[in-house]
Amino acid sequence: MSDAIASITFSHVLLPLATPISDAKVLTGRQKPMTEVSFLFAEITTRDGHTGIGFSYSKRAGGYAQYAHACEIAPAIIGEDPSDIDKLWQKLVWAGASVGRGGVSTQAIAAVDIGLWDLKAKRAGLPLAKLIGAHRDSVQCYNTSGGFLHTPIDEVLKNATHSLESGIAGIKIKVGQPDMRIDLERVAAVRAHIGDQVPLMVDANQQWDRASALRFGRAMEKYELVWIEEPLDAHDAEGHAALAAQLDTPIATGEMLSSVAEHMKLIEHRSADIIQPDAPRIGGITQFLKLATMASQAGLQLAPHFAMEIHLHLAAAYPTEPWVEHFDWLAPLFNESLETRDGRMIVPDRPGLGITLTEQARKWTIAHQTFNA
C-alpha cells in the first residue's frame, strides 16, 4: 500500500526585523515601515514516518488570514498519498473555492505544497533541485537587503562592499523616491563605488506612472543595469510591455502576483524580460514549475523573488541561467545557512530543501494547530 499523510501541523511565526524597513511604498505614503515578517509553516508527517516542511509568508498584513485559511482546508488531504502533489493542490483549492485561486488562498496552500515537495525529495534522499532535475549546482545571486531606502547612502555602499566580499555577485538597490533626483544620485554613487563590471539592479516597487518610469529608464541606460524592477503597478501588463519595448535596459516584474494566471498576462503581453515569480505567493512549487515551463518557452530570464531557501532549488532547475535573491532576514529561522562563493549561491547537498527550524523560530510562534488522521 502507498504511504498516507498522518498529520499536518501549522505554525504562525512572527519574525521581528532588527530595523524598520522602508521602500518606495513607504516614502509615497502607501504603507508603513515594515517591522516584522509573518510566516506560515506547515510540517507534514506520513504514516510511514516521512516528514516535510514548507512555508509561506506575508509582509505587513495577511499572515493571520493565511494561517486561518490553512487550518480550514487542511483536513481535505489528511489520509491522502503525499506523492500525489498536484492532485492534493487541487483538493485544497476546491476546499476553499469560495475565496478564489489567488492571494491568501494560494499562499496558504503554498506552505503545504512546498512541504510535500520537501517530503518527496527527502524520501528520495535528494536535494529538491536534483529531484526536479537540476541544470546547475549553483546560481548567480544578488543582494537586496542592504539597499533599502531607509538606509543612508554611505551605509548602502558599505553594505555593497560586504556583500561582494562575502561571495555575492550583484547589488540591487531600491528607488522610487518622491524626488527622482535623489534616486539618480544614489544609483550614480553605487555604480561609482562598485565599478562598471559588477551587476547592478534597481527596484521601484511599483511607485511610478508610465511617463516617470520611461524618464527614469532613459536616465539609467548609461549605467548598464541588469534590470529595472517593478517600475509600474504589478498588474499593468500593457504599461510594462510598452516600457520594455522603449528601453534597452531589461524590465523585471512579477513578485506581487499571486497566481499563474496573472503571470500569464505578463508573458502574453511581453511585459518583462525577466520574470520574478514567488513560489509561496503563487501557490507553491507545483504552480511555480508550471509557470517556469511557460516562461522558458517564451524565452524569459528567471529571477525568483525572496525566500532563497526555496528558490535556490527552483532556479537551479531552470534551463537558462537565472538569478536568485539573497536576503539575510530569514537567517534566525533556520539551523542551516546557504553558502555564497565566487558570485554564486551553492545548492546544498542535504535532502529536500535542507532546512530545519531553530528553537528561536519556535519561540516566535504565536499560534499552532495539528490535524491528525
Tab-separated table of C-alpha atoms in Angstrom:
chain	number	residue	atom	x	y	z
A	1	MET	CA	0.000	0.000	0.000
A	2	SER	CA	1.114	3.594	-0.610
A	3	ASP	CA	2.019	5.955	2.192
A	4	ALA	CA	-0.523	8.426	3.614
A	5	ILE	CA	-0.482	11.836	5.279
A	6	ALA	CA	-0.878	11.216	9.002
A	7	SER	CA	-0.665	14.778	10.311
A	8	ILE	CA	-0.114	18.401	9.365
A	9	THR	CA	0.978	20.991	11.926
A	10	PHE	CA	0.624	24.669	11.086
A	11	SER	CA	2.607	27.328	12.944
A	12	HIS	CA	2.163	31.080	12.700
A	13	VAL	CA	5.560	32.679	13.351
A	14	LEU	CA	6.319	36.407	13.593
A	15	LEU	CA	9.914	37.243	12.689
A	16	PRO	CA	10.953	40.654	14.108
A	17	LEU	CA	13.247	42.789	11.944
A	18	ALA	CA	16.206	44.479	13.584
A	19	THR	CA	15.499	47.766	11.750
A	20	PRO	CA	12.166	49.015	10.341
A	21	ILE	CA	12.310	48.583	6.562
A	22	SER	CA	11.229	51.277	4.092
A	23	ASP	CA	10.925	51.119	0.331
A	24	ALA	CA	9.172	53.441	-2.112
A	25	LYS	CA	5.727	52.392	-0.881
A	26	VAL	CA	6.588	53.913	2.498
A	27	LEU	CA	8.044	57.145	1.138
A	28	THR	CA	4.972	57.696	-1.055
A	29	GLY	CA	2.670	57.167	1.947
A	30	ARG	CA	1.050	53.937	0.757
A	31	GLN	CA	2.430	51.744	3.521
A	32	LYS	CA	4.073	51.964	6.914
A	33	PRO	CA	7.633	50.777	7.566
A	34	MET	CA	7.867	47.010	7.931
A	35	THR	CA	8.842	45.802	11.396
A	36	GLU	CA	8.212	42.048	11.104
A	37	VAL	CA	7.534	39.268	8.616
A	38	SER	CA	4.739	36.776	9.226
A	39	PHE	CA	5.364	33.114	8.360
A	40	LEU	CA	3.069	30.144	7.940
A	41	PHE	CA	4.955	26.875	8.433
A	42	ALA	CA	3.464	23.510	7.505
A	43	GLU	CA	5.100	20.401	8.987
A	44	ILE	CA	3.840	17.178	7.428
A	45	THR	CA	4.260	13.639	8.738
A	46	THR	CA	3.245	10.436	6.960
A	47	ARG	CA	2.105	7.079	8.254
A	48	ASP	CA	5.497	5.598	7.296
A	49	GLY	CA	7.378	8.251	9.251
A	50	HIS	CA	8.479	10.589	6.449
A	51	THR	CA	8.438	14.333	7.128
A	52	GLY	CA	8.417	17.562	5.172
A	53	ILE	CA	8.405	21.259	5.956
A	54	GLY	CA	7.153	24.151	3.848
A	55	PHE	CA	6.419	27.784	4.429
A	56	SER	CA	4.656	30.818	3.120
A	57	TYR	CA	4.913	34.383	4.359
A	58	SER	CA	3.297	37.801	4.408
A	59	LYS	CA	4.662	41.294	4.912
A	60	ARG	CA	2.696	43.851	6.939
A	61	ALA	CA	-0.718	42.133	6.662
A	62	GLY	CA	-2.274	38.797	5.752
A	63	GLY	CA	-0.386	36.373	7.977
A	64	TYR	CA	-3.316	35.719	10.289
A	65	ALA	CA	-5.563	35.096	7.307
A	66	GLN	CA	-3.097	32.640	5.760
A	67	TYR	CA	-2.933	30.673	9.000
A	68	ALA	CA	-6.716	30.625	9.405
A	69	HIS	CA	-7.325	29.515	5.818
A	70	ALA	CA	-4.721	26.755	6.047
A	71	CYS	CA	-6.363	25.391	9.177
A	72	GLU	CA	-9.759	25.374	7.457
A	73	ILE	CA	-8.708	23.454	4.352
A	74	ALA	CA	-6.053	21.057	5.712
A	75	PRO	CA	-8.473	18.242	6.695
A	76	ALA	CA	-9.220	17.732	2.984
A	77	ILE	CA	-5.896	15.951	2.413
A	78	ILE	CA	-5.376	14.038	5.669
A	79	GLY	CA	-5.074	10.361	4.782
A	80	GLU	CA	-4.114	11.066	1.160
A	81	ASP	CA	-0.977	9.790	-0.597
A	82	PRO	CA	1.669	12.546	-0.211
A	83	SER	CA	3.168	11.683	-3.614
A	84	ASP	CA	0.105	12.937	-5.479
A	85	ILE	CA	1.069	16.578	-5.060
A	86	ASP	CA	-0.813	18.136	-7.968
A	87	LYS	CA	-3.947	16.207	-7.016
A	88	LEU	CA	-3.638	17.457	-3.438
A	89	TRP	CA	-3.143	21.033	-4.637
A	90	GLN	CA	-6.438	20.758	-6.498
A	91	LYS	CA	-8.186	19.311	-3.440
A	92	LEU	CA	-7.001	22.193	-1.294
A	93	VAL	CA	-8.138	24.737	-3.890
A	94	TRP	CA	-11.604	23.236	-4.027
A	95	ALA	CA	-11.788	23.000	-0.244
A	96	GLY	CA	-11.576	26.801	-0.164
A	97	ALA	CA	-13.005	27.570	-3.592
A	98	SER	CA	-15.241	30.417	-2.450
A	99	VAL	CA	-12.205	32.673	-1.826
A	100	GLY	CA	-10.721	32.046	-5.255
A	101	ARG	CA	-7.372	30.937	-6.610
A	102	GLY	CA	-5.092	33.804	-5.687
A	103	GLY	CA	-3.976	35.888	-2.744
A	104	VAL	CA	-4.441	34.414	0.722
A	105	SER	CA	-5.878	31.196	-0.722
A	106	THR	CA	-2.869	30.232	-2.834
A	107	GLN	CA	-0.415	31.496	-0.224
A	108	ALA	CA	-1.953	29.224	2.425
A	109	ILE	CA	-1.862	26.261	0.041
A	110	ALA	CA	1.751	27.048	-0.845
A	111	ALA	CA	3.047	26.153	2.625
A	112	VAL	CA	1.527	22.672	2.329
A	113	ASP	CA	2.584	22.203	-1.287
A	114	ILE	CA	6.192	23.145	-0.535
A	115	GLY	CA	6.159	20.817	2.467
A	116	LEU	CA	5.001	17.944	0.248
A	117	TRP	CA	7.826	18.570	-2.229
A	118	ASP	CA	10.329	18.716	0.646
A	119	LEU	CA	8.974	15.398	1.924
A	120	LYS	CA	9.161	13.777	-1.513
A	121	ALA	CA	12.765	14.834	-2.027
A	122	LYS	CA	13.783	13.715	1.473
A	123	ARG	CA	12.178	10.326	0.889
A	124	ALA	CA	14.228	10.024	-2.315
A	125	GLY	CA	17.376	11.111	-0.478
A	126	LEU	CA	17.897	14.004	-2.904
A	127	PRO	CA	18.148	17.788	-2.695
A	128	LEU	CA	14.955	19.256	-4.134
A	129	ALA	CA	16.837	20.641	-7.154
A	130	LYS	CA	18.046	17.152	-8.028
A	131	LEU	CA	14.585	15.643	-7.605
A	132	ILE	CA	13.146	18.203	-10.035
A	133	GLY	CA	16.123	17.942	-12.381
A	134	ALA	CA	18.940	20.447	-11.914
A	135	HIS	CA	20.763	22.270	-14.704
A	136	ARG	CA	23.442	23.567	-12.339
A	137	ASP	CA	24.819	23.135	-8.818
A	138	SER	CA	24.977	26.861	-8.079
A	139	VAL	CA	23.102	30.000	-9.127
A	140	GLN	CA	24.369	33.558	-9.575
A	141	CYS	CA	22.991	35.716	-6.776
A	142	TYR	CA	22.478	39.356	-5.873
A	143	ASN	CA	21.834	41.136	-2.591
A	144	THR	CA	18.774	43.282	-1.871
A	145	SER	CA	18.629	43.683	1.903
A	146	GLY	CA	21.491	46.190	2.031
A	147	GLY	CA	19.956	48.770	-0.304
A	148	PHE	CA	16.600	49.838	1.101
A	149	LEU	CA	15.542	53.483	1.042
A	150	HIS	CA	15.714	53.933	4.808
A	151	THR	CA	19.453	53.202	4.601
A	152	PRO	CA	21.772	56.240	4.224
A	153	ILE	CA	23.844	56.096	1.062
A	154	ASP	CA	27.171	55.720	2.885
A	155	GLU	CA	25.786	52.637	4.617
A	156	VAL	CA	24.423	51.307	1.310
A	157	LEU	CA	27.948	51.499	-0.080
A	158	LYS	CA	29.393	49.672	2.931
A	159	ASN	CA	26.698	47.006	2.614
A	160	ALA	CA	27.542	46.574	-1.066
A	161	THR	CA	31.201	46.058	-0.262
A	162	HIS	CA	30.337	43.493	2.410
A	163	SER	CA	28.036	41.600	0.021
A	164	LEU	CA	30.652	41.415	-2.707
A	165	GLU	CA	33.324	40.299	-0.248
A	166	SER	CA	31.004	37.541	1.010
A	167	GLY	CA	30.751	35.973	-2.437
A	168	ILE	CA	27.618	37.634	-3.815
A	169	ALA	CA	27.750	38.688	-7.470
A	170	GLY	CA	25.330	41.597	-7.799
A	171	ILE	CA	23.831	44.506	-5.904
A	172	LYS	CA	20.230	45.719	-6.029
A	173	ILE	CA	19.105	48.995	-4.509
A	174	LYS	CA	15.674	50.463	-4.013
A	175	VAL	CA	14.478	53.525	-5.935
A	176	GLY	CA	11.124	55.285	-6.292
A	177	GLN	CA	11.654	58.359	-4.097
A	178	PRO	CA	9.127	61.180	-4.469
A	179	ASP	CA	12.076	63.249	-5.733
A	180	MET	CA	13.603	61.270	-8.602
A	181	ARG	CA	16.815	63.291	-8.397
A	182	ILE	CA	17.644	61.509	-5.132
A	183	ASP	CA	17.265	58.154	-6.880
A	184	LEU	CA	19.577	59.248	-9.661
A	185	GLU	CA	22.204	60.376	-7.167
A	186	ARG	CA	22.042	57.101	-5.217
A	187	VAL	CA	22.348	54.958	-8.323
A	188	ALA	CA	25.290	57.021	-9.556
A	189	ALA	CA	27.013	56.685	-6.172
A	190	VAL	CA	26.576	52.917	-6.052
A	191	ARG	CA	27.754	52.428	-9.631
A	192	ALA	CA	30.844	54.550	-8.970
A	193	HIS	CA	31.549	52.602	-5.766
A	194	ILE	CA	31.226	49.046	-7.129
A	195	GLY	CA	32.641	49.739	-10.597
A	196	ASP	CA	31.322	49.085	-14.073
A	197	GLN	CA	31.765	45.305	-14.041
A	198	VAL	CA	29.590	44.440	-11.018
A	199	PRO	CA	25.950	43.619	-11.882
A	200	LEU	CA	23.621	46.362	-10.590
A	201	MET	CA	19.817	46.272	-10.409
A	202	VAL	CA	17.216	48.797	-9.184
A	203	ASP	CA	13.719	48.211	-7.782
A	204	ALA	CA	10.956	50.851	-7.756
A	205	ASN	CA	8.304	48.717	-6.002
A	206	GLN	CA	5.516	49.820	-8.382
A	207	GLN	CA	5.679	53.507	-7.498
A	208	TRP	CA	5.902	55.273	-10.880
A	209	ASP	CA	3.406	56.193	-13.549
A	210	ARG	CA	4.270	55.331	-17.149
A	211	ALA	CA	5.843	58.707	-18.001
A	212	SER	CA	8.023	58.774	-14.877
A	213	ALA	CA	9.173	55.208	-15.425
A	214	LEU	CA	10.191	55.984	-19.001
A	215	ARG	CA	12.052	59.125	-17.939
A	216	PHE	CA	13.926	57.237	-15.223
A	217	GLY	CA	14.656	54.323	-17.523
A	218	ARG	CA	16.222	56.572	-20.137
A	219	ALA	CA	18.392	58.231	-17.492
A	220	MET	CA	19.576	54.785	-16.365
A	221	GLU	CA	20.731	53.480	-19.748
A	222	LYS	CA	24.291	54.720	-19.213
A	223	TYR	CA	24.661	52.627	-16.061
A	224	GLU	CA	24.033	49.332	-17.906
A	225	LEU	CA	21.704	47.937	-15.243
A	226	VAL	CA	20.868	44.247	-15.266
A	227	TRP	CA	17.232	45.283	-14.877
A	228	ILE	CA	14.727	47.854	-13.644
A	229	GLU	CA	12.295	46.080	-11.338
A	230	GLU	CA	8.597	46.837	-10.869
A	231	PRO	CA	8.631	50.324	-12.405
A	232	LEU	CA	4.797	50.262	-12.666
A	233	ASP	CA	1.815	48.767	-10.905
A	234	ALA	CA	2.294	44.999	-10.846
A	235	HIS	CA	-0.931	44.404	-12.788
A	236	ASP	CA	-0.200	46.899	-15.560
A	237	ALA	CA	0.868	44.340	-18.154
A	238	GLU	CA	0.372	46.705	-21.088
A	239	GLY	CA	2.349	49.516	-19.445
A	240	HIS	CA	5.261	47.217	-18.669
A	241	ALA	CA	5.176	45.937	-22.261
A	242	ALA	CA	5.363	49.466	-23.672
A	243	LEU	CA	8.228	50.319	-21.343
A	244	ALA	CA	10.129	47.151	-22.235
A	245	ALA	CA	9.789	47.988	-25.920
A	246	GLN	CA	11.182	51.517	-25.484
A	247	LEU	CA	14.178	50.818	-23.226
A	248	ASP	CA	17.413	48.936	-23.752
A	249	THR	CA	17.544	48.135	-20.034
A	250	PRO	CA	15.588	44.922	-19.305
A	251	ILE	CA	12.369	45.114	-17.288
A	252	ALA	CA	11.735	42.691	-14.415
A	253	THR	CA	8.432	42.139	-12.615
A	254	GLY	CA	6.047	39.536	-11.202
A	255	GLU	CA	6.805	39.200	-7.496
A	256	MET	CA	3.494	40.694	-6.333
A	257	LEU	CA	1.301	38.441	-8.456
A	258	SER	CA	-0.415	35.580	-6.676
A	259	SER	CA	-1.352	33.128	-9.415
A	260	VAL	CA	-0.040	31.579	-12.598
A	261	ALA	CA	-2.945	33.179	-14.477
A	262	GLU	CA	-1.751	36.670	-13.505
A	263	HIS	CA	1.762	35.854	-14.680
A	264	MET	CA	0.378	34.618	-17.981
A	265	LYS	CA	-0.745	38.159	-18.765
A	266	LEU	CA	2.870	39.305	-18.438
A	267	ILE	CA	4.003	36.575	-20.817
A	268	GLU	CA	1.235	37.178	-23.344
A	269	HIS	CA	1.895	40.944	-23.467
A	270	ARG	CA	5.703	40.547	-23.474
A	271	SER	CA	5.678	42.755	-20.384
A	272	ALA	CA	9.003	41.667	-18.952
A	273	ASP	CA	12.424	40.434	-19.984
A	274	ILE	CA	12.926	38.847	-16.563
A	275	ILE	CA	10.027	37.203	-14.758
A	276	GLN	CA	10.104	37.156	-10.947
A	277	PRO	CA	7.601	34.661	-9.559
A	278	ASP	CA	7.435	33.920	-5.850
A	279	ALA	CA	6.575	30.279	-5.095
A	280	PRO	CA	4.947	30.981	-1.702
A	281	ARG	CA	2.770	33.669	-3.328
A	282	ILE	CA	1.577	31.751	-6.396
A	283	GLY	CA	0.634	28.520	-4.653
A	284	GLY	CA	3.873	26.649	-4.116
A	285	ILE	CA	6.324	24.615	-6.123
A	286	THR	CA	3.657	22.821	-8.168
A	287	GLN	CA	2.464	26.095	-9.636
A	288	PHE	CA	5.966	27.533	-9.939
A	289	LEU	CA	7.073	24.636	-12.137
A	290	LYS	CA	4.089	25.120	-14.445
A	291	LEU	CA	4.911	28.811	-14.781
A	292	ALA	CA	8.629	28.132	-15.262
A	293	THR	CA	7.847	25.896	-18.238
A	294	MET	CA	5.799	28.645	-19.883
A	295	ALA	CA	8.414	31.304	-19.092
A	296	SER	CA	11.158	29.171	-20.600
A	297	GLN	CA	9.136	28.594	-23.761
A	298	ALA	CA	8.664	32.372	-24.027
A	299	GLY	CA	12.427	32.921	-23.778
A	300	LEU	CA	12.293	34.830	-20.490
A	301	GLN	CA	15.006	35.050	-17.889
A	302	LEU	CA	14.090	33.960	-14.356
A	303	ALA	CA	14.830	35.730	-11.073
A	304	PRO	CA	12.558	34.402	-8.288
A	305	HIS	CA	11.616	36.798	-5.509
A	306	PHE	CA	12.714	36.425	-1.843
A	307	ALA	CA	12.706	33.035	0.023
A	308	MET	CA	16.105	31.915	-1.276
A	309	GLU	CA	15.818	28.713	0.776
A	310	ILE	CA	13.126	27.595	-1.677
A	311	HIS	CA	14.012	29.491	-4.825
A	312	LEU	CA	17.642	28.376	-4.986
A	313	HIS	CA	16.443	24.858	-5.822
A	314	LEU	CA	13.884	26.074	-8.356
A	315	ALA	CA	16.334	28.424	-10.059
A	316	ALA	CA	18.883	25.614	-10.306
A	317	ALA	CA	16.305	23.649	-12.328
A	318	TYR	CA	15.596	26.440	-14.860
A	319	PRO	CA	17.047	25.763	-18.342
A	320	THR	CA	18.752	29.144	-18.852
A	321	GLU	CA	20.994	30.901	-16.329
A	322	PRO	CA	18.777	32.584	-13.689
A	323	TRP	CA	19.370	34.828	-10.677
A	324	VAL	CA	18.450	34.186	-7.056
A	325	GLU	CA	17.891	36.934	-4.484
A	326	HIS	CA	19.991	36.921	-1.316
A	327	PHE	CA	18.183	38.107	1.832
A	328	ASP	CA	19.663	37.685	5.291
A	329	TRP	CA	16.397	38.378	7.118
A	330	LEU	CA	15.375	34.721	7.416
A	331	ALA	CA	18.648	33.503	8.949
A	332	PRO	CA	17.274	33.312	12.537
A	333	LEU	CA	14.558	30.876	11.439
A	334	PHE	CA	16.764	28.053	10.184
A	335	ASN	CA	19.583	25.990	11.667
A	336	GLU	CA	21.250	25.793	8.255
A	337	SER	CA	22.692	28.582	6.125
A	338	LEU	CA	23.290	28.849	2.385
A	339	GLU	CA	26.806	29.298	1.064
A	340	THR	CA	27.799	32.011	-1.406
A	341	ARG	CA	31.081	31.760	-3.269
A	342	ASP	CA	32.517	33.471	-6.349
A	343	GLY	CA	29.262	35.299	-7.021
A	344	ARG	CA	27.085	32.207	-6.767
A	345	MET	CA	24.814	30.549	-4.220
A	346	ILE	CA	25.619	26.868	-3.785
A	347	VAL	CA	22.780	24.314	-3.896
A	348	PRO	CA	23.074	22.346	-0.621
A	349	ASP	CA	23.526	18.574	-0.795
A	350	ARG	CA	21.102	17.999	2.071
A	351	PRO	CA	17.891	16.120	1.138
A	352	GLY	CA	14.798	18.180	0.378
A	353	LEU	CA	15.041	21.909	0.950
A	354	GLY	CA	17.706	21.183	3.532
A	355	ILE	CA	16.204	23.334	6.283
A	356	THR	CA	15.093	22.779	9.880
A	357	LEU	CA	13.534	25.289	12.264
A	358	THR	CA	15.559	26.835	15.070
A	359	GLU	CA	14.451	26.922	18.676
A	360	GLN	CA	14.180	30.698	18.291
A	361	ALA	CA	11.644	30.229	15.491
A	362	ARG	CA	9.623	28.039	17.848
A	363	LYS	CA	9.718	30.796	20.463
A	364	TRP	CA	8.382	33.310	17.928
A	365	THR	CA	5.361	31.064	17.235
A	366	ILE	CA	2.133	32.776	18.212
A	367	ALA	CA	-0.284	30.010	17.148
A	368	HIS	CA	-0.096	26.392	16.084
A	369	GLN	CA	-2.552	23.618	15.335
A	370	THR	CA	-2.181	19.950	14.355
A	371	PHE	CA	-4.552	17.933	12.188
A	372	ASN	CA	-4.347	14.142	12.510
A	373	ALA	CA	-5.723	11.209	10.573
